[in-house]
PDB file of C-alpha atoms in Angstrom:
ATOM      1  CA  MET A   1       4.730 -18.184  -5.887  1.00 50.00           C
ATOM      2  CA  THR A   2       6.157 -15.304  -7.952  1.00 48.00           C
ATOM      3  CA  ARG A   3       8.865 -17.584  -9.307  1.00 47.00           C
ATOM      4  CA  ILE A   4       6.252 -20.129 -10.435  1.00 47.00           C
ATOM      5  CA  LEU A   5       4.223 -17.395 -12.118  1.00 48.00           C
ATOM      6  CA  LEU A   6       7.228 -15.955 -13.934  1.00 46.00           C
ATOM      7  CA  LEU A   7       8.203 -19.422 -15.117  1.00 41.00           C
ATOM      8  CA  ALA A   8       4.628 -19.985 -16.272  1.00 46.00           C
ATOM      9  CA  ALA A   9       4.729 -16.659 -18.115  1.00 47.00           C
ATOM     10  CA  ALA A  10       7.962 -17.599 -19.839  1.00 41.00           C
ATOM     11  CA  ALA A  11       6.582 -21.017 -20.752  1.00 39.00           C
ATOM     12  CA  ALA A  12       3.459 -19.402 -22.158  1.00 42.00           C
ATOM     13  CA  GLY A  13       5.610 -17.045 -24.222  1.00 42.00           C
ATOM     14  CA  LEU A  14       4.056 -13.972 -22.656  1.00 43.00           C
ATOM     15  CA  SER A  15       5.998 -10.798 -22.069  1.00 41.00           C
ATOM     16  CA  VAL A  16       5.990  -9.504 -18.537  1.00 41.00           C
ATOM     17  CA  SER A  17       7.708  -6.226 -19.310  1.00 39.00           C
ATOM     18  CA  SER A  18       6.370  -3.105 -20.900  1.00 40.00           C
ATOM     19  CA  THR A  19       7.447   0.346 -21.944  1.00 40.00           C
ATOM     20  CA  ALA A  20       4.844   2.068 -19.833  1.00 41.00           C
ATOM     21  CA  SER A  21       5.022   5.550 -18.430  1.00 43.00           C
ATOM     22  CA  ALA A  22       6.936   5.689 -15.189  1.00 48.00           C
ATOM     23  CA  LEU A  23       9.242   8.363 -13.946  1.00 56.00           C
ATOM     24  CA  ALA A  24      11.512   8.805 -10.969  1.00 54.00           C
ATOM     25  CA  ASP A  25      10.437  11.183  -8.232  1.00 53.00           C
ATOM     26  CA  PRO A  26      12.990  13.697  -6.897  1.00 53.00           C
ATOM     27  CA  ALA A  27      14.434  11.048  -4.554  1.00 53.00           C
ATOM     28  CA  GLY A  28      15.066   8.748  -7.534  1.00 60.00           C
ATOM     29  CA  ILE A  29      12.253   6.327  -6.696  1.00 66.00           C
ATOM     30  CA  LEU A  30      10.462   4.943  -9.746  1.00 84.00           C
ATOM     31  CA  MET A  31       6.758   5.699  -9.671  1.00 89.00           C
ATOM     32  CA  VAL A  32       3.610   6.144 -11.728  1.00 93.00           C
ATOM     33  CA  ARG A  33       2.667   9.818 -11.806  1.00 93.00           C
ATOM     34  CA  LEU A  34      -0.945  10.979 -12.040  1.00 95.00           C
ATOM     35  CA  ALA A  35      -0.281  12.593 -15.447  1.00 93.00           C
ATOM     36  CA  ASP A  36       1.077   9.258 -16.716  1.00 92.00           C
ATOM     37  CA  ALA A  37      -1.911   7.385 -15.292  1.00 96.00           C
ATOM     38  CA  GLN A  38      -4.297   9.808 -17.000  1.00 97.00           C
ATOM     39  CA  GLN A  39      -2.592   9.199 -20.339  1.00 96.00           C
ATOM     40  CA  MET A  40      -2.766   5.436 -19.802  1.00 96.00           C
ATOM     41  CA  ALA A  41      -6.474   5.641 -18.966  1.00 97.00           C
ATOM     42  CA  ASP A  42      -7.098   7.758 -22.070  1.00 97.00           C
ATOM     43  CA  ARG A  43      -5.323   5.197 -24.274  1.00 97.00           C
ATOM     44  CA  ALA A  44      -7.298   2.388 -22.660  1.00 98.00           C
ATOM     45  CA  GLN A  45     -10.575   4.238 -23.161  1.00 97.00           C
ATOM     46  CA  ARG A  46      -9.796   4.782 -26.856  1.00 97.00           C
ATOM     47  CA  ALA A  47      -8.938   1.087 -27.283  1.00 97.00           C
ATOM     48  CA  ALA A  48     -12.156   0.070 -25.528  1.00 98.00           C
ATOM     49  CA  ALA A  49     -14.247   2.455 -27.640  1.00 97.00           C
ATOM     50  CA  GLU A  50     -12.725   0.963 -30.810  1.00 97.00           C
ATOM     51  CA  LYS A  51     -14.001  -2.435 -29.627  1.00 97.00           C
ATOM     52  CA  GLY A  52     -17.400  -0.996 -28.688  1.00 97.00           C
ATOM     53  CA  LEU A  53     -16.845  -1.767 -24.992  1.00 98.00           C
ATOM     54  CA  ASN A  54     -17.542   0.270 -21.877  1.00 98.00           C
ATOM     55  CA  VAL A  55     -14.890  -0.630 -19.344  1.00 98.00           C
ATOM     56  CA  SER A  56     -13.406   0.447 -16.076  1.00 98.00           C
ATOM     57  CA  VAL A  57      -9.680   1.156 -15.889  1.00 98.00           C
ATOM     58  CA  VAL A  58      -7.641   1.379 -12.704  1.00 98.00           C
ATOM     59  CA  ILE A  59      -3.969   2.275 -12.454  1.00 98.00           C
ATOM     60  CA  VAL A  60      -2.182   1.451  -9.194  1.00 98.00           C
ATOM     61  CA  ASN A  61       1.299   2.073  -7.837  1.00 96.00           C
ATOM     62  CA  ARG A  62       3.735  -0.710  -6.950  1.00 94.00           C
ATOM     63  CA  GLU A  63       2.000  -1.155  -3.591  1.00 95.00           C
ATOM     64  CA  GLY A  64      -1.373  -1.689  -5.254  1.00 96.00           C
ATOM     65  CA  ARG A  65      -2.723   1.704  -4.152  1.00 97.00           C
ATOM     66  CA  VAL A  66      -4.969   3.493  -6.631  1.00 98.00           C
ATOM     67  CA  VAL A  67      -3.372   6.318  -8.602  1.00 97.00           C
ATOM     68  CA  LEU A  68      -6.342   6.693 -10.963  1.00 98.00           C
ATOM     69  CA  SER A  69      -9.758   5.064 -11.250  1.00 97.00           C
ATOM     70  CA  HIS A  70     -11.694   5.575 -14.477  1.00 95.00           C
ATOM     71  CA  ARG A  71     -15.149   4.203 -15.269  1.00 96.00           C
ATOM     72  CA  MET A  72     -16.603   4.716 -18.736  1.00 97.00           C
ATOM     73  CA  ASP A  73     -20.301   5.496 -19.067  1.00 96.00           C
ATOM     74  CA  GLY A  74     -22.237   2.243 -18.989  1.00 95.00           C
ATOM     75  CA  SER A  75     -19.588   0.312 -17.053  1.00 95.00           C
ATOM     76  CA  SER A  76     -20.828  -1.369 -13.889  1.00 94.00           C
ATOM     77  CA  PHE A  77     -19.521  -0.531 -10.426  1.00 94.00           C
ATOM     78  CA  LEU A  78     -18.588  -4.220 -10.255  1.00 96.00           C
ATOM     79  CA  ASN A  79     -16.237  -3.686 -13.203  1.00 97.00           C
ATOM     80  CA  LEU A  80     -14.533  -0.884 -11.304  1.00 97.00           C
ATOM     81  CA  SER A  81     -13.938  -3.107  -8.288  1.00 97.00           C
ATOM     82  CA  LEU A  82     -12.610  -5.976 -10.410  1.00 97.00           C
ATOM     83  CA  ALA A  83     -10.351  -3.650 -12.429  1.00 98.00           C
ATOM     84  CA  GLU A  84      -8.756  -2.486  -9.180  1.00 98.00           C
ATOM     85  CA  LYS A  85      -8.139  -6.083  -8.080  1.00 98.00           C
ATOM     86  CA  LYS A  86      -6.636  -6.941 -11.470  1.00 98.00           C
ATOM     87  CA  ALA A  87      -4.299  -3.940 -11.346  1.00 98.00           C
ATOM     88  CA  ALA A  88      -3.181  -4.630  -7.772  1.00 98.00           C
ATOM     89  CA  THR A  89      -2.648  -8.325  -8.521  1.00 97.00           C
ATOM     90  CA  ALA A  90      -0.547  -7.566 -11.612  1.00 98.00           C
ATOM     91  CA  ALA A  91       1.551  -5.098  -9.609  1.00 97.00           C
ATOM     92  CA  ALA A  92       2.025  -7.635  -6.806  1.00 96.00           C
ATOM     93  CA  ILE A  93       3.140 -10.531  -9.011  1.00 95.00           C
ATOM     94  CA  GLY A  94       4.840  -8.591 -11.802  1.00 95.00           C
ATOM     95  CA  ALA A  95       3.010 -10.565 -14.471  1.00 96.00           C
ATOM     96  CA  PRO A  96      -0.305 -10.416 -16.335  1.00 97.00           C
ATOM     97  CA  THR A  97      -3.250 -11.778 -14.371  1.00 97.00           C
ATOM     98  CA  SER A  98      -4.020 -14.035 -17.323  1.00 97.00           C
ATOM     99  CA  ILE A  99      -1.063 -16.132 -16.099  1.00 96.00           C
ATOM    100  CA  LEU A 100      -2.918 -16.774 -12.848  1.00 95.00           C
ATOM    101  CA  GLU A 101      -6.060 -17.649 -14.789  1.00 94.00           C
ATOM    102  CA  GLN A 102      -4.086 -20.187 -16.830  1.00 95.00           C
ATOM    103  CA  VAL A 103      -2.470 -21.697 -13.736  1.00 94.00           C
ATOM    104  CA  VAL A 104      -5.849 -22.055 -11.993  1.00 94.00           C
ATOM    105  CA  ASP A 105      -7.411 -23.490 -15.162  1.00 94.00           C
ATOM    106  CA  ALA A 106      -4.557 -26.023 -15.266  1.00 95.00           C
ATOM    107  CA  GLY A 107      -5.603 -27.317 -11.853  1.00 93.00           C
ATOM    108  CA  LYS A 108      -3.683 -25.195  -9.330  1.00 92.00           C
ATOM    109  CA  ALA A 109      -6.853 -24.337  -7.403  1.00 90.00           C
ATOM    110  CA  SER A 110      -4.880 -23.453  -4.251  1.00 91.00           C
ATOM    111  CA  LEU A 111      -4.216 -20.031  -5.805  1.00 89.00           C
ATOM    112  CA  LEU A 112      -7.906 -19.265  -5.315  1.00 90.00           C
ATOM    113  CA  SER A 113      -7.178 -18.962  -1.594  1.00 90.00           C
ATOM    114  CA  VAL A 114      -5.039 -15.836  -2.075  1.00 91.00           C
ATOM    115  CA  PRO A 115      -7.141 -13.050  -0.516  1.00 92.00           C
ATOM    116  CA  GLY A 116      -8.065 -10.194  -2.854  1.00 90.00           C
ATOM    117  CA  ALA A 117      -6.209 -11.560  -5.877  1.00 94.00           C
ATOM    118  CA  ALA A 118      -7.831 -11.510  -9.300  1.00 95.00           C
ATOM    119  CA  MET A 119      -7.476 -14.822 -11.105  1.00 95.00           C
ATOM    120  CA  VAL A 120      -8.764 -13.566 -14.445  1.00 96.00           C
ATOM    121  CA  GLY A 121      -7.106 -11.771 -17.344  1.00 97.00           C
ATOM    122  CA  GLY A 122      -7.188  -8.008 -17.631  1.00 98.00           C
ATOM    123  CA  GLY A 123      -4.372  -6.892 -15.344  1.00 98.00           C
ATOM    124  CA  VAL A 124      -0.841  -6.116 -16.535  1.00 98.00           C
ATOM    125  CA  PRO A 125       2.162  -4.833 -14.627  1.00 97.00           C
ATOM    126  CA  ILE A 126       3.725  -1.457 -15.335  1.00 97.00           C
ATOM    127  CA  MET A 127       7.453  -2.001 -15.608  1.00 93.00           C
ATOM    128  CA  ARG A 128      10.421   0.337 -15.839  1.00 89.00           C
ATOM    129  CA  GLY A 129      13.243  -1.943 -16.919  1.00 88.00           C
ATOM    130  CA  ASP A 130      13.172  -4.827 -14.458  1.00 90.00           C
ATOM    131  CA  THR A 131      11.356  -2.809 -11.794  1.00 92.00           C
ATOM    132  CA  ILE A 132       7.637  -3.135 -11.139  1.00 95.00           C
ATOM    133  CA  VAL A 133       6.218   0.353 -10.655  1.00 95.00           C
ATOM    134  CA  GLY A 134       2.500  -0.403 -10.783  1.00 97.00           C
ATOM    135  CA  GLY A 135      -0.304  -2.154 -12.562  1.00 98.00           C
ATOM    136  CA  VAL A 136      -3.163  -1.488 -14.960  1.00 98.00           C
ATOM    137  CA  GLY A 137      -6.454  -3.310 -14.575  1.00 98.00           C
ATOM    138  CA  VAL A 138      -9.346  -3.307 -17.029  1.00 98.00           C
ATOM    139  CA  SER A 139     -12.766  -4.892 -16.644  1.00 98.00           C
ATOM    140  CA  GLY A 140     -15.870  -4.813 -18.795  1.00 97.00           C
ATOM    141  CA  GLY A 141     -15.174  -7.136 -21.708  1.00 97.00           C
ATOM    142  CA  SER A 142     -13.875 -10.671 -22.034  1.00 97.00           C
ATOM    143  CA  ALA A 143     -10.633 -11.462 -20.202  1.00 97.00           C
ATOM    144  CA  GLN A 144      -8.818 -11.329 -23.548  1.00 97.00           C
ATOM    145  CA  ASP A 145     -10.366  -7.976 -24.491  1.00 98.00           C
ATOM    146  CA  ASP A 146      -9.599  -6.563 -21.050  1.00 98.00           C
ATOM    147  CA  GLU A 147      -5.943  -7.609 -21.257  1.00 98.00           C
ATOM    148  CA  GLY A 148      -5.593  -6.218 -24.772  1.00 97.00           C
ATOM    149  CA  ILE A 149      -7.033  -2.893 -23.625  1.00 98.00           C
ATOM    150  CA  ALA A 150      -4.729  -2.858 -20.583  1.00 98.00           C
ATOM    151  CA  ARG A 151      -1.751  -3.485 -22.850  1.00 97.00           C
ATOM    152  CA  SER A 152      -2.938  -0.620 -25.085  1.00 97.00           C
ATOM    153  CA  ALA A 153      -2.699   1.650 -22.049  1.00 97.00           C
ATOM    154  CA  LEU A 154       1.031   0.907 -21.916  1.00 95.00           C
ATOM    155  CA  ASP A 155       1.776   1.517 -25.581  1.00 86.00           C
ATOM    156  CA  ALA A 156       3.428   4.943 -25.255  1.00 68.00           C
ATOM    157  CA  GLY A 157       6.441   6.221 -23.382  1.00 49.00           C
ATOM    158  CA  PRO A 158       6.482   8.731 -20.534  1.00 42.00           C
ATOM    159  CA  ALA A 159       4.944  12.138 -20.919  1.00 39.00           C
ATOM    160  CA  LYS A 160       7.421  14.872 -21.753  1.00 32.00           C
TER     161      LYS A 160
END
């Protein structure tokens, strides 16, 4: 399935890599640190505020486990749950969740049977080179707004 999604991403002309914050732990394992996740959430919140949106932002590690969960005032608890699913899905497939939305919209309804996966835009993977280190999920606006805000979270390099 991952191969199909990456091919779909390439065909759609979407980038599946980013320059997001991710550092190696002392054992050399690439990871998303809490400080990095906080900076990503701050960037996402600023991008959402510029659009006049109240969103939830969740940053997960490569296993889909929550590193940081951030809900802006006025964002529903449902947004928080969906943001987590978007982040975990993006980390699992290594591609934006909008790819899954496009594939389902194109008639591949069997993807809807994947338990816990989010088939709507707003999740993007956090990459370090070719390695998936996590995912960012945003929920509270349109799928396009959510994905744009998630991408804004990745717009800076690692904290110094």
